[in-house]
């Protein structure tokens, strides 16, 4: 497949996000209680939905990676965990900037916020572990297993506002949001999804190319290394 | 719902712009990272 | 081990998949199953009824109290920087006294979470006041005057410095 095709969802997504954000910042009416600060919802909620979904995508890739032992699934796991980490980190910072003017604090250890923070750390942990393992066979298994374990927290984070008393409000749904707010929110979500898909695709292509280069150097292995070693000795 | 307590109006808009700016910086920054690390084609 | 070719452990993949899924599924199952029970013990805040039922046991330790600001109960003394209000869960209510300027979202009828201690007098002394917003997002109505729209986003003096 031509790697350049991934630019299609990425560019479409960036354009759609610009439109959605224009809608949220300029066209949407002021929220009745929060005032202008309520506009943060149009950036925050799509980030949350997309971040969680990228966690799910990473989980599917991880299962495929362990089941098939193919490098493509492993690279997909790496790319989607990376994008999920990025989005969930962004999510926490957006949330803090929304929390200060509404709740009165940047952060509090309520179940939703705590589980999201754990999610960021565990996804980041997968990437760190992965970077420490150089043997691709082991790396694939370490990445797959840790991604599946880290994913457990995604549904917990999602349902935390239903299960426990939280400072964070209950999850937003179509019925809890006034009609004139909706289009911008849904377009923002679609845009973030397209961007995330494009970025995962492009990143995977880059990582795959790198893996092939590394394999080209080390996997032809022994014979080539021996020749080089002999050449070195001979030279010295 | 009652109105807010009497007092001075504070500009909350700064938080809004900060969130939107950060969102774009994050997305475009990571996009740049992905494109720059793609390596030789 | 590291000398082996990169696909050395490929046969182990499906075994690890089953193992990881089993661990993940069990963990998730336990959390889902226990969530209701845990709601009781792992609680982020108590509502007024739980505090009232705890009686004298609630006096002393630091606790979080969550509830609604009762209509007509909110006062703000600007010179002393003290907020007083009644926090209710529609069954029981407690009077709460907070020092310091409140968050700008604070108003009657909104959810709050306050951190502090119960006093012998039966009032709650709070040293940290958080406002809990609902997940309802409504447009400011058309018939609002400019003044009323402005009032949507009012805060109190001194908040900036907190």
Coordinates of C-alpha atoms in Angstrom, one line a residue, chain A:
Chain A
X1 CA 0.0 0.0 0.0
X2 CA 1.2 3.5 -0.8
X3 CA 2.1 5.3 2.4
X4 CA 1.0 8.6 1.0
X5 CA -2.6 7.5 1.2
X6 CA -2.5 8.2 4.9
X7 CA -2.3 11.9 4.1
X8 CA -5.9 11.8 3.0
X9 CA -7.5 11.2 6.4
X10 CA -4.9 13.5 8.0
X11 CA -5.5 16.5 5.8
X12 CA -9.3 15.9 5.8
X13 CA -9.2 15.7 9.6
X14 CA -7.2 18.9 10.0
X15 CA -9.6 20.8 7.8
X16 CA -12.6 19.3 9.6
X17 CA -11.0 20.2 13.0
X18 CA -10.5 23.8 11.9
X19 CA -14.2 24.0 10.9
X20 CA -15.4 22.3 14.1
X21 CA -13.2 24.6 16.2
X22 CA -14.4 27.7 14.4
X23 CA -18.0 26.4 15.2
X24 CA -17.1 25.9 18.8
X25 CA -15.2 29.1 19.3
X26 CA -17.3 31.5 17.3
X27 CA -20.6 30.1 16.1
X28 CA -21.8 28.1 19.0
X29 CA -23.9 30.0 21.6
X30 CA -22.4 30.8 25.0
X31 CA -23.0 28.1 27.6
X32 CA -25.7 29.0 30.1
X33 CA -23.7 28.3 33.3
X34 CA -20.0 28.3 32.4
X35 CA -20.2 31.2 30.0
X36 CA -17.4 31.3 27.4
X37 CA -15.3 28.7 29.3
X38 CA -17.9 26.1 28.2
X39 CA -16.4 26.3 24.7
X40 CA -13.5 24.2 26.0
X41 CA -15.9 21.2 25.7
X42 CA -15.6 21.3 21.8
X43 CA -11.8 20.6 22.2
X44 CA -11.9 18.4 25.3
X45 CA -14.7 15.9 24.6
X46 CA -13.5 14.8 21.1
X47 CA -10.0 14.4 22.5
X48 CA -11.4 12.1 25.2
X49 CA -13.4 10.0 22.8
X50 CA -10.6 9.7 20.3
X51 CA -8.0 9.0 23.0
X52 CA -10.0 6.1 24.5
X53 CA -10.7 4.7 21.0
X54 CA -7.0 4.8 20.1
X55 CA -6.5 2.7 23.3
X56 CA -9.0 0.2 21.9
X57 CA -7.3 0.2 18.5
X58 CA -4.0 -0.5 20.3
X59 CA -5.6 -3.4 22.2
X60 CA -6.8 -4.9 18.9
X61 CA -3.4 -4.5 17.3
X62 CA -1.8 -6.0 20.4
X63 CA -4.1 -9.1 20.2
X64 CA -3.3 -9.4 16.5
X65 CA 0.4 -9.0 17.2
X66 CA 0.5 -11.8 19.7
X67 CA -1.8 -14.1 17.7
X68 CA 0.0 -13.8 14.4
X69 CA 3.6 -12.9 15.4
X70 CA 3.7 -10.5 12.4
X71 CA 5.7 -7.4 12.7
X72 CA 3.0 -5.3 11.0
X73 CA 0.6 -5.7 14.0
X74 CA 3.4 -4.9 16.4
X75 CA 4.3 -1.7 14.6
X76 CA 0.6 -0.8 14.6
X77 CA 0.5 -1.4 18.3
X78 CA 3.5 0.9 18.8
X79 CA 2.0 3.7 16.6
X80 CA -1.5 3.5 18.2
X81 CA -0.2 3.4 21.8
X82 CA 1.9 6.4 21.0
X83 CA -1.1 8.4 19.6
X84 CA -3.2 7.3 22.6
X85 CA -0.5 8.5 25.0
X86 CA -0.3 11.8 23.2
X87 CA -4.1 12.3 23.2
X88 CA -4.6 11.3 26.8
X89 CA -1.8 13.6 27.9
X90 CA -3.4 16.4 25.9
X91 CA -6.7 15.4 27.5
X92 CA -5.4 15.8 31.0
X93 CA -3.9 19.3 30.3
X94 CA -7.1 20.5 28.5
X95 CA -9.1 19.2 31.5
X96 CA -6.9 21.0 34.0
X97 CA -7.3 24.3 32.1
X98 CA -11.1 23.7 32.1
X99 CA -11.2 22.6 35.7
X100 CA -9.5 25.8 37.1
X101 CA -12.2 28.3 36.0
X102 CA -15.1 25.8 36.6
X103 CA -14.3 23.6 39.6
X104 CA -11.8 26.0 41.1
X105 CA -8.8 23.8 41.0
X106 CA -6.5 22.5 38.2
X107 CA -6.4 19.0 39.5
X108 CA -8.0 16.8 42.1
X109 CA -7.6 13.0 42.7
X110 CA -11.2 12.1 41.8
X111 CA -11.7 8.6 40.2
X112 CA -12.1 9.9 36.6
X113 CA -8.9 12.1 36.8
X114 CA -6.9 9.5 38.7
X115 CA -7.8 6.7 36.3
X116 CA -7.0 8.9 33.3
X117 CA -3.6 9.7 34.8
X118 CA -2.9 6.0 35.3
X119 CA -3.9 5.4 31.7
X120 CA -1.3 8.0 30.5
X121 CA 1.4 6.5 32.7
X122 CA 0.7 2.9 31.7
X123 CA 0.6 3.7 28.0
X124 CA 3.8 5.7 28.4
X125 CA 5.2 2.6 30.3
X126 CA 4.5 0.4 27.3
X127 CA 6.5 2.7 25.0
X128 CA 9.4 2.9 27.5
X129 CA 9.6 -0.8 28.0
X130 CA 9.4 -1.3 24.2
X131 CA 12.3 1.1 23.7
X132 CA 14.4 -0.9 26.1
X133 CA 14.0 -4.2 24.3
X134 CA 16.1 -4.6 21.2
X135 CA 15.3 -8.1 20.1
X136 CA 12.3 -7.7 17.8
X137 CA 10.8 -11.1 18.8
X138 CA 10.9 -10.2 22.5
X139 CA 9.9 -6.7 21.9
X140 CA 6.7 -7.8 20.1
X141 CA 5.6 -10.0 23.0
X142 CA 6.5 -7.4 25.7
X143 CA 4.6 -4.7 23.8
X144 CA 1.6 -7.0 23.1
X145 CA 1.2 -8.2 26.7
X146 CA 1.8 -4.8 28.3
X147 CA -0.6 -3.1 25.9
X148 CA -3.4 -5.6 26.7
X149 CA -2.8 -5.1 30.5
X150 CA -2.7 -1.3 30.1
X151 CA -6.0 -1.4 28.1
X152 CA -7.9 -2.8 31.1
X153 CA -7.9 0.7 32.4
X154 CA -9.8 2.2 29.4
X155 CA -13.3 0.9 30.3
X156 CA -12.6 1.6 34.0
X157 CA -11.8 5.2 33.1
X158 CA -14.8 5.4 30.8
X159 CA -17.3 4.1 33.5
X160 CA -15.6 5.7 36.5
X161 CA -18.1 8.6 36.4
X162 CA -21.0 6.1 36.6
X163 CA -19.5 3.8 39.3
X164 CA -18.2 6.3 41.8
X165 CA -18.9 9.7 43.2
X166 CA -16.7 12.0 41.2
X167 CA -15.9 15.6 40.9
X168 CA -15.9 15.1 37.1
X169 CA -19.4 15.4 35.6
X170 CA -21.1 12.3 34.2
X171 CA -20.2 11.5 30.6
X172 CA -21.7 13.8 28.0
X173 CA -24.1 12.3 25.5
X174 CA -26.3 13.6 22.8
X175 CA -29.2 14.0 25.2
X176 CA -27.2 16.1 27.7
X177 CA -26.1 18.6 25.1
X178 CA -28.3 21.3 23.6
X179 CA -29.0 20.9 19.8
X180 CA -27.1 24.0 18.8
X181 CA -24.0 22.6 20.4
X182 CA -24.1 19.2 18.7
X183 CA -22.8 19.6 15.1
X184 CA -19.5 21.2 16.2
X185 CA -18.9 18.5 18.8
X186 CA -19.6 15.6 16.4
X187 CA -17.6 17.2 13.6
X188 CA -14.7 17.7 16.1
X189 CA -14.9 14.0 17.0
X190 CA -14.9 12.9 13.4
X191 CA -11.9 15.3 12.7
X192 CA -9.9 13.9 15.7
X193 CA -10.6 10.4 14.5
X194 CA -9.5 11.1 11.0
X195 CA -6.3 12.8 12.3
X196 CA -5.6 9.9 14.6
X197 CA -6.0 7.3 11.9
X198 CA -3.8 9.3 9.5
X199 CA -1.1 9.8 12.1
X200 CA -1.2 6.1 13.2
X201 CA -0.9 5.1 9.5
X202 CA 2.0 7.5 8.8
X203 CA 3.8 6.6 12.0
X204 CA 3.4 2.9 11.3
X205 CA 4.9 3.4 7.8
X206 CA 7.9 5.2 9.2
X207 CA 8.4 2.6 12.0
X208 CA 8.1 -0.2 9.5
X209 CA 10.7 1.4 7.2
X210 CA 13.0 1.8 10.2
X211 CA 12.5 -1.9 11.2
X212 CA 13.4 -3.0 7.7
X213 CA 16.5 -0.9 7.7
X214 CA 17.6 -2.4 11.1
X215 CA 16.8 -5.9 9.9
X216 CA 18.8 -5.2 6.7
X217 CA 21.8 -4.5 8.9
X218 CA 21.5 -7.1 11.6
X219 CA 19.4 -9.9 10.3
X220 CA 21.6 -10.9 7.4
X221 CA 23.4 -11.6 10.4
X222 CA 26.2 -13.9 11.2
X223 CA 27.7 -14.4 7.8
X224 CA 27.9 -10.6 7.2
X225 CA 29.1 -9.8 10.7
X226 CA 31.8 -12.5 10.4
X227 CA 33.0 -11.1 7.1
X228 CA 33.1 -7.6 8.6
X229 CA 34.9 -8.9 11.7
X230 CA 37.5 -10.7 9.5
X231 CA 37.9 -7.6 7.4
X232 CA 38.6 -5.6 10.5
X233 CA 41.1 -8.0 11.9
X234 CA 42.7 -8.3 8.5
X235 CA 43.0 -4.5 8.3
X236 CA 44.5 -4.2 11.8

